[in-house]
Coordinates of C-alpha atoms in Angstrom, one line a residue:
M58 CA 13.6 -8.6 -25.1
V59 CA 14.1 -6.1 -22.4
P60 CA 14.0 -7.3 -18.8
V61 CA 11.1 -6.0 -16.8
H62 CA 11.3 -5.6 -13.0
V63 CA 8.4 -5.5 -10.9
G64 CA 8.7 -4.6 -7.1
Y65 CA 6.3 -4.7 -4.2
V66 CA 6.3 -3.9 -0.6
G67 CA 4.2 -6.0 1.9
V68 CA 3.0 -9.5 2.1
T69 CA 0.7 -10.6 -0.6
H70 CA -2.5 -12.1 0.3
D71 CA -4.7 -14.5 -1.9
V72 CA -2.4 -14.2 -4.8
R73 CA -0.8 -16.9 -6.5
L74 CA 1.8 -16.9 -9.2
D75 CA 3.4 -20.1 -10.9
G76 CA 7.0 -19.4 -11.2
L77 CA 7.1 -21.1 -14.6
D78 CA 4.6 -18.2 -15.9
L79 CA 7.5 -16.0 -15.4
F80 CA 10.4 -18.2 -16.3
F81 CA 10.8 -17.3 -20.0
T82 CA 9.4 -13.7 -19.8
H83 CA 12.3 -11.8 -18.7
V84 CA 10.2 -10.6 -15.7
H85 CA 11.8 -10.1 -12.6
L86 CA 9.6 -10.1 -9.2
H87 CA 11.1 -8.5 -6.2
G88 CA 9.4 -8.1 -2.8
V89 CA 10.0 -7.5 0.7
P90 CA 7.9 -7.1 4.0
A91 CA 6.8 -3.8 5.2
P92 CA 7.6 -3.3 9.0
V93 CA 4.7 -0.7 9.2
R94 CA 3.8 -1.4 12.8
R95 CA 7.3 -0.3 13.9
F96 CA 7.0 3.2 12.2
L97 CA 3.3 3.7 12.4
P98 CA 3.1 5.4 15.7
D99 CA 5.9 7.9 15.0
L100 CA 4.3 8.8 11.7
I101 CA 0.7 9.2 13.4
D102 CA 2.2 11.6 15.8
R103 CA 4.0 13.6 13.2
T104 CA 0.8 13.7 11.0
F105 CA -1.3 15.1 13.8
D106 CA 1.4 17.6 14.9
R107 CA 1.5 18.7 11.3
Q108 CA 5.1 18.0 10.9
I109 CA 4.5 16.0 7.7
E110 CA 1.8 16.4 5.1
P111 CA 0.4 12.9 4.0
G112 CA -1.7 14.4 1.2
R113 CA 0.6 12.9 -1.5
V114 CA -0.3 9.4 -0.2
F115 CA -4.1 9.8 0.8
D116 CA -6.4 10.3 -2.3
L117 CA -9.6 9.9 -0.4
T118 CA -10.7 11.4 2.8
L119 CA -13.6 9.9 4.8
P120 CA -15.0 10.3 8.3
I121 CA -14.1 7.4 10.6
E122 CA -17.6 6.0 10.7
Q123 CA -17.1 5.1 7.0
A124 CA -14.0 3.1 7.5
A125 CA -15.6 0.1 6.0
D126 CA -16.3 2.3 2.8
G127 CA -12.7 3.4 2.6
Y128 CA -11.6 -0.4 2.7
T129 CA -14.1 -1.1 -0.1
A130 CA -12.8 1.9 -2.2
M131 CA -9.2 0.6 -1.9
D132 CA -10.4 -3.0 -2.9
Q133 CA -12.1 -1.9 -5.8
R134 CA -9.3 0.5 -6.9
R135 CA -11.2 3.5 -6.7
A136 CA -8.9 4.9 -3.9
I137 CA -5.1 4.1 -3.1
K138 CA -5.0 5.1 0.4
V139 CA -7.9 6.5 2.6
L140 CA -7.4 9.2 5.2
L141 CA -10.0 8.6 8.1
R142 CA -10.9 11.9 10.2
P143 CA -12.5 11.8 13.4

């Protein structure tokens, strides 16, 4: 059996996984916290100044008034990341 490595970034919410479920499966689960708040102000500035193009990350664009719809789309896996425009 070939080992499988699963990685994630960020803190899981409402996800429970019994370690015994993975113990004999050769699945390795690796995760780290994401210090997003530390990097976010600089990334927002560089995005608005057009120094970086976030198009590879965002797959749905909505007006800011529809922010709740964007969260719903991500929760339902219809979008990976939503870009909100003013």
